[in-house]
């Protein structure tokens, strides 16, 4: 499965690095997912050779056979993690091992080869070392790293591919939502599901996200930034948003979040919030939460805050929740107090502004 000796990355530096002025301009206001660094990582895999040919190469288009399984049967997985520049100029990544292990679980579900976690970590570090000047230092900015794996065997039969490739690209990032950290509205989709029981909901695979795009368009039509999906069996219980997990805060300070039923992504940010809230003495309950319970709680005031979380979204307050037959929340409601204070604590750790009691940060440079 894996090559015995550790792989050494062969580095080919780009002869077309972005010029300093343009890069600085991008880093001052990076947006999300629109600009990419000068290099990328690539590692190949075949059933015969295992993982081989690890390299850092100039960023650029892939050449892919049109019969590759990823293009037909969506045999693909990805991850998302961030590198942060601290005040002293050093560069750190947040809980990267969690992403590496989750990618192995996703690989198993999508019948792709698991990438050893040390190779995952080394791939992230190798790219940051070459593109370190792309890690921004403006407030609330970071370098978003996007590892992904595709099946690229030239074969149209439906079976696990015998050939795959792993890549890492990186993109300087500001806030995920164009309006910044301001509260967002979310749309409850009661027609479409994101994931079925026994399906791929817990895996980070592209198919889960493409399934969310049509309801996402519906959400946009209702002035909502994200879709909240319900369970596919009963259409009753909250699952997750298109690309984020969900938390509710009760008036008594208890945090509620949908339990990991197998169709919800095991968010690294979700897990970190649970830990930070428990550290503060909050009760955190992971269980099934029905749509009715949430709506009643928001109407009665028993639920006082709601927020979305994920690597890209960090912690984003939710203002209004809308569906075909209901709207709860006020158009000008401010962000929740606990929401913002947990956000502050998490980002303080990530940017090195406060102690890191759980040793989540890993120094790269
Ligand atoms: C992330 O938070 O890293 C994701 O993959 C979600 C996506 C909406 C950007």
Coordinates of C-alpha atoms and ligand atoms in Angstrom, one line a residue:
X1 CA 0.0 0.0 0.0
X2 CA 2.6 2.6 1.1
X3 CA 6.2 2.8 0.0
X4 CA 8.5 1.7 2.7
X5 CA 11.1 4.6 2.7
X6 CA 9.9 8.1 3.4
X7 CA 9.3 10.1 0.2
X8 CA 11.6 13.0 -0.5
X9 CA 10.0 16.0 -2.3
X10 CA 11.6 16.9 -5.5
X11 CA 11.4 20.7 -5.8
X12 CA 11.1 22.6 -9.1
X13 CA 10.9 26.3 -8.5
X14 CA 8.6 28.4 -10.7
X15 CA 10.3 30.7 -13.1
X16 CA 7.1 32.8 -13.2
X17 CA 6.6 33.8 -9.5
X18 CA 4.0 36.5 -9.0
X19 CA 5.8 39.9 -8.7
X20 CA 6.1 41.4 -5.3
X21 CA 3.8 44.3 -5.8
X22 CA 1.0 42.3 -7.2
X23 CA 1.3 39.6 -4.5
X24 CA 1.3 42.3 -1.8
X25 CA -1.9 43.8 -3.3
X26 CA -3.5 40.3 -3.3
X27 CA -2.5 39.6 0.3
X28 CA -3.9 43.0 1.5
X29 CA -7.4 41.9 0.4
X30 CA -7.3 38.2 -0.6
X31 CA -11.1 37.4 -0.7
X32 CA -11.6 33.6 -0.6
X33 CA -10.4 31.0 -3.1
X34 CA -9.7 33.3 -6.0
X35 CA -5.9 33.7 -6.0
X36 CA -3.3 30.9 -5.8
X37 CA 0.3 30.7 -4.8
X38 CA 3.2 30.0 -7.2
X39 CA 3.6 26.3 -6.5
X40 CA 1.6 23.1 -5.8
X41 CA 2.4 19.7 -4.5
X42 CA 1.8 16.5 -6.5
X43 CA 2.3 12.8 -5.5
X44 CA 1.3 9.9 -7.7
X45 CA -0.1 6.5 -6.6
X46 CA -0.5 3.2 -8.4
X47 CA -1.7 -0.1 -7.0
X48 CA 1.7 -1.6 -8.0
X49 CA 4.1 1.2 -6.8
X50 CA 2.1 2.8 -4.0
X51 CA 2.8 6.5 -3.4
X52 CA 5.7 7.8 -5.4
X53 CA 7.2 10.8 -7.2
X54 CA 6.5 13.4 -4.5
X55 CA 7.2 16.9 -5.9
X56 CA 6.7 20.6 -5.4
X57 CA 6.2 22.1 -8.9
X58 CA 5.0 25.4 -10.4
X59 CA 1.3 25.9 -10.0
X60 CA -0.5 25.1 -13.2
X61 CA -3.2 23.2 -15.1
X62 CA -3.2 19.4 -14.8
X63 CA -3.1 17.2 -17.8
X64 CA -5.6 14.5 -17.2
X65 CA -6.9 11.7 -19.4
X66 CA -10.5 12.3 -20.4
X67 CA -11.4 8.7 -19.3
X68 CA -10.1 9.3 -15.8
X69 CA -12.6 7.9 -13.2
X70 CA -12.7 11.2 -11.3
X71 CA -14.3 12.9 -14.3
X72 CA -17.0 10.3 -14.6
X73 CA -17.7 8.8 -11.2
X74 CA -16.5 11.6 -8.9
X75 CA -13.9 9.5 -7.1
X76 CA -12.4 12.5 -5.3
X77 CA -11.8 13.7 -1.8
X78 CA -10.3 16.9 -0.4
X79 CA -9.4 18.7 2.8
X80 CA -9.1 22.3 4.0
X81 CA -6.7 23.8 6.6
X82 CA -5.1 27.1 7.2
X83 CA -1.6 28.5 7.8
X84 CA -1.4 31.6 10.0
X85 CA 1.3 34.2 10.3
X86 CA 2.0 35.2 13.9
X87 CA 3.2 38.7 14.9
X88 CA 6.8 37.6 15.0
X89 CA 6.6 36.5 11.3
X90 CA 6.5 32.8 12.1
X91 CA 4.0 30.5 10.3
X92 CA 1.8 27.9 12.0
X93 CA -0.8 25.4 10.9
X94 CA -3.8 24.4 13.0
X95 CA -4.4 20.8 13.9
X96 CA -3.1 19.4 10.6
X97 CA -3.0 15.9 11.8
X98 CA -6.8 15.9 12.2
X99 CA -7.1 16.8 8.5
X100 CA -4.7 14.1 7.6
X101 CA -6.6 11.5 9.5
X102 CA -9.9 12.7 8.2
X103 CA -8.5 12.4 4.7
X104 CA -7.6 8.8 5.3
X105 CA -11.2 8.1 6.5
X106 CA -12.6 9.9 3.4
X107 CA -10.2 7.9 1.2
X108 CA -11.5 4.7 2.7
X109 CA -15.1 5.6 2.0
X110 CA -14.3 6.6 -1.6
X111 CA -12.1 3.6 -2.2
X112 CA -9.1 5.7 -2.7
X113 CA -5.6 4.9 -1.3
X114 CA -5.0 6.4 2.1
X115 CA -2.2 8.9 2.2
X116 CA 0.1 8.2 5.3
X117 CA -0.3 11.0 7.8
X118 CA 3.4 11.9 7.8
X119 CA 3.3 12.3 4.0
X120 CA 0.2 14.5 4.4
X121 CA 2.0 16.7 7.0
X122 CA 5.2 16.9 4.9
X123 CA 3.2 17.8 1.8
X124 CA 1.7 20.8 3.6
X125 CA 5.0 21.9 5.0
X126 CA 6.9 21.5 1.7
X127 CA 4.4 23.8 0.0
X128 CA 4.5 26.4 2.7
X129 CA 8.3 26.4 2.7
X130 CA 8.4 27.3 -1.0
X131 CA 5.5 29.7 -0.9
X132 CA 6.0 31.2 2.6
X133 CA 5.7 34.8 1.2
X134 CA 2.1 34.0 0.3
X135 CA 1.1 33.7 4.0
X136 CA -0.6 37.0 4.6
X137 CA -0.3 39.1 7.8
X138 CA -3.4 41.4 7.6
X139 CA -6.0 40.8 10.3
X140 CA -8.3 37.8 9.8
X141 CA -6.2 36.5 6.8
X142 CA -4.4 33.2 6.4
X143 CA -3.2 30.8 3.7
X144 CA -5.9 28.3 2.9
X145 CA -4.5 25.0 2.0
X146 CA -6.5 22.6 -0.2
X147 CA -5.1 19.0 -0.3
X148 CA -7.1 16.8 -2.7
X149 CA -7.0 13.4 -4.3
X150 CA -8.4 12.2 -7.6
X151 CA -8.7 8.8 -9.3
X152 CA -7.0 9.2 -12.6
X153 CA -6.9 5.7 -14.1
X154 CA -7.9 5.7 -17.7
X155 CA -10.8 3.2 -17.4
X156 CA -14.6 3.6 -17.7
X157 CA -15.6 0.5 -15.7
X158 CA -17.1 1.3 -12.4
X159 CA -14.6 0.0 -9.8
X160 CA -12.0 1.5 -7.5
X161 CA -9.2 3.1 -9.6
X162 CA -5.8 1.5 -9.7
X163 CA -4.1 4.9 -10.2
X164 CA -4.6 8.1 -8.3
X165 CA -2.9 11.4 -7.6
X166 CA -2.7 13.7 -4.6
X167 CA -2.2 17.5 -4.8
X168 CA -2.0 20.4 -2.5
X169 CA -2.8 23.9 -3.7
X170 CA -2.8 27.1 -1.6
X171 CA -4.8 30.3 -1.7
X172 CA -4.4 33.4 0.5
X173 CA -7.7 33.9 2.2
X174 CA -9.8 36.5 4.1
X175 CA -13.4 36.0 5.2
X176 CA -15.3 33.2 3.4
X177 CA -18.4 35.3 3.1
X178 CA -18.1 38.5 1.1
X179 CA -19.8 40.5 3.9
X180 CA -16.9 39.5 6.3
X181 CA -17.7 38.3 9.8
X182 CA -21.2 39.8 9.7
X183 CA -24.1 37.5 10.6
X184 CA -25.6 35.5 7.7
X185 CA -29.1 34.2 6.9
X186 CA -29.6 30.5 6.3
X187 CA -32.2 28.6 4.3
X188 CA -33.6 25.3 5.4
X189 CA -33.9 23.0 2.5
X190 CA -36.9 20.7 2.9
X191 CA -36.9 19.4 -0.6
X192 CA -33.2 18.3 -1.0
X193 CA -30.9 16.3 1.2
X194 CA -27.2 16.5 1.4
X195 CA -26.4 12.9 2.5
X196 CA -28.2 9.7 3.0
X197 CA -27.8 7.0 5.7
X198 CA -24.8 4.9 4.6
X199 CA -23.9 7.5 2.0
X200 CA -20.8 9.7 1.8
X201 CA -22.0 12.5 4.1
X202 CA -19.2 12.0 6.7
X203 CA -16.5 12.0 3.9
X204 CA -15.1 15.2 2.5
X205 CA -15.8 14.4 -1.1
X206 CA -16.7 16.7 -3.9
X207 CA -20.0 15.0 -4.6
X208 CA -21.4 16.2 -1.2
X209 CA -20.7 19.7 -2.2
X210 CA -22.1 19.5 -5.8
X211 CA -25.3 18.1 -4.3
X212 CA -25.6 21.2 -2.3
X213 CA -25.4 23.7 -5.2
X214 CA -29.0 23.6 -6.4
X215 CA -30.4 24.2 -2.9
X216 CA -27.7 26.8 -2.5
X217 CA -29.1 28.6 -5.5
X218 CA -32.6 28.4 -3.9
X219 CA -31.0 29.9 -0.7
X220 CA -29.6 32.8 -2.6
X221 CA -33.0 33.6 -4.1
X222 CA -34.2 33.9 -0.5
X223 CA -31.3 36.2 0.5
X224 CA -29.6 33.4 2.4
X225 CA -25.9 32.6 2.2
X226 CA -26.0 28.9 3.1
X227 CA -28.4 26.0 3.1
X228 CA -29.2 24.0 6.2
X229 CA -29.9 20.4 5.4
X230 CA -32.2 18.0 7.3
X231 CA -31.7 14.2 7.7
X232 CA -32.7 12.4 4.5
X233 CA -34.8 9.7 6.2
X234 CA -37.4 11.7 8.1
X235 CA -36.6 15.2 6.9
X236 CA -36.9 16.3 10.5
X237 CA -33.4 16.6 12.1
X238 CA -30.8 19.2 11.6
X239 CA -27.6 18.0 9.9
X240 CA -25.2 20.6 8.5
X241 CA -24.9 23.5 6.2
X242 CA -23.6 23.2 2.7
X243 CA -20.0 23.5 3.9
X244 CA -20.1 24.1 7.6
X245 CA -21.3 22.6 10.9
X246 CA -24.0 24.1 13.0
X247 CA -24.2 25.2 16.7
X248 CA -27.1 26.5 18.7
X249 CA -26.6 28.3 22.1
X250 CA -29.3 28.0 24.7
X251 CA -30.2 30.9 27.0
X252 CA -28.6 29.0 29.9
X253 CA -25.3 28.8 28.1
X254 CA -25.6 25.2 26.9
X255 CA -24.3 24.5 23.4
X256 CA -26.2 22.1 21.1
X257 CA -24.9 20.6 17.9
X258 CA -26.1 17.8 15.8
X259 CA -24.4 14.5 16.7
X260 CA -22.2 12.8 14.2
X261 CA -24.6 10.3 12.7
X262 CA -22.4 9.2 9.8
X263 CA -24.0 11.7 7.4
X264 CA -22.4 14.8 8.9
X265 CA -18.8 15.9 8.4
X266 CA -16.6 15.6 11.4
X267 CA -15.5 19.2 11.4
X268 CA -12.1 20.1 13.0
X269 CA -13.5 23.5 13.9
X270 CA -16.6 21.8 15.4
X271 CA -14.4 19.6 17.6
X272 CA -12.3 22.6 18.6
X273 CA -15.3 24.6 19.6
X274 CA -16.7 21.8 21.7
X275 CA -13.3 21.6 23.5
X276 CA -13.1 25.4 24.1
X277 CA -16.7 25.7 25.3
X278 CA -16.2 22.7 27.7
X279 CA -13.0 24.3 29.0
X280 CA -15.1 27.4 29.9
X281 CA -17.5 25.2 31.8
X282 CA -20.3 25.2 29.3
X283 CA -22.3 22.1 28.8
X284 CA -22.1 20.9 25.2
X285 CA -24.7 18.4 24.0
X286 CA -24.3 16.5 20.8
X287 CA -27.6 14.9 19.9
X288 CA -30.4 14.9 17.3
X289 CA -32.0 18.3 17.1
X290 CA -35.3 18.6 15.2
X291 CA -36.1 21.5 13.0
X292 CA -39.2 22.1 15.2
X293 CA -37.2 22.2 18.4
X294 CA -34.9 24.8 16.8
X295 CA -37.7 27.0 15.5
X296 CA -39.6 26.8 18.8
X297 CA -36.4 27.6 20.8
X298 CA -35.6 30.6 18.6
X299 CA -39.1 31.9 18.8
X300 CA -39.4 31.5 22.6
X301 CA -35.8 32.8 23.2
X302 CA -34.8 29.5 24.8
X303 CA -32.2 29.4 22.0
X304 CA -30.4 32.7 22.0
X305 CA -27.7 32.3 19.4
X306 CA -26.8 30.2 16.4
X307 CA -23.6 30.0 14.4
X308 CA -21.9 28.1 11.6
X309 CA -18.4 26.9 11.8
X310 CA -15.7 25.4 9.5
X311 CA -12.1 26.0 8.5
X312 CA -13.2 28.4 5.8
X313 CA -16.0 30.0 7.8
X314 CA -14.2 30.0 11.1
X315 CA -17.2 30.9 13.3
X316 CA -19.9 32.8 11.5
X317 CA -22.9 34.1 13.4
X318 CA -26.4 33.2 12.0
X319 CA -29.0 36.0 12.0
X320 CA -32.2 34.6 10.4
X321 CA -33.3 31.1 9.6
X322 CA -35.8 30.9 6.7
X323 CA -37.8 28.1 5.1
X324 CA -40.8 27.8 2.8
X325 CA -43.2 28.4 5.7
X326 CA -41.2 30.2 8.3
X327 CA -38.8 33.0 9.1
X328 CA -37.2 33.4 12.5
X329 CA -34.8 36.0 13.7
X330 CA -34.5 39.7 13.1
X331 CA -33.0 41.3 10.0
X332 CA -30.7 43.6 12.1
X333 CA -30.0 41.2 15.0
X334 CA -26.4 41.5 16.2
X335 CA -24.0 38.6 16.4
X336 CA -24.4 36.5 19.5
X337 CA -22.1 37.3 22.4
X338 CA -20.9 33.8 23.1
X339 CA -20.5 33.2 19.4
X340 CA -18.2 36.1 19.0
X341 CA -16.3 35.4 22.2
X342 CA -15.6 31.8 21.1
X343 CA -14.6 33.1 17.7
X344 CA -12.2 35.5 19.4
X345 CA -10.7 32.7 21.6
X346 CA -10.2 30.3 18.7
X347 CA -8.6 32.9 16.4
X348 CA -6.4 34.2 19.2
X349 CA -5.0 30.7 19.5
X350 CA -4.6 30.4 15.7
X351 CA -2.9 33.7 15.4
X352 CA -0.7 33.1 18.5
X353 CA -2.3 35.9 20.5
X354 CA -3.0 33.6 23.5
X355 CA -1.8 30.4 24.9
X356 CA -2.5 27.1 23.1
X357 CA -3.4 24.8 26.0
X358 CA -4.3 21.8 23.7
X359 CA -1.2 22.1 21.5
X360 CA -3.2 22.6 18.4
X361 CA -0.7 24.8 16.6
X362 CA 2.2 23.3 14.6
X363 CA 5.1 25.6 13.6
X364 CA 6.3 25.3 10.0
X365 CA 8.7 28.2 9.7
Ligands
LIG1 C1 -13.6 24.3 4.6 O1 -14.1 24.9 5.5 O2 -12.4 24.1 4.6 C2 -14.4 23.7 3.5 O3 -13.9 22.8 2.9 C3 -15.7 24.2 3.2 C4 -15.9 24.9 1.9 C5 -17.2 25.6 2.0 C6 -14.8 25.9 1.6

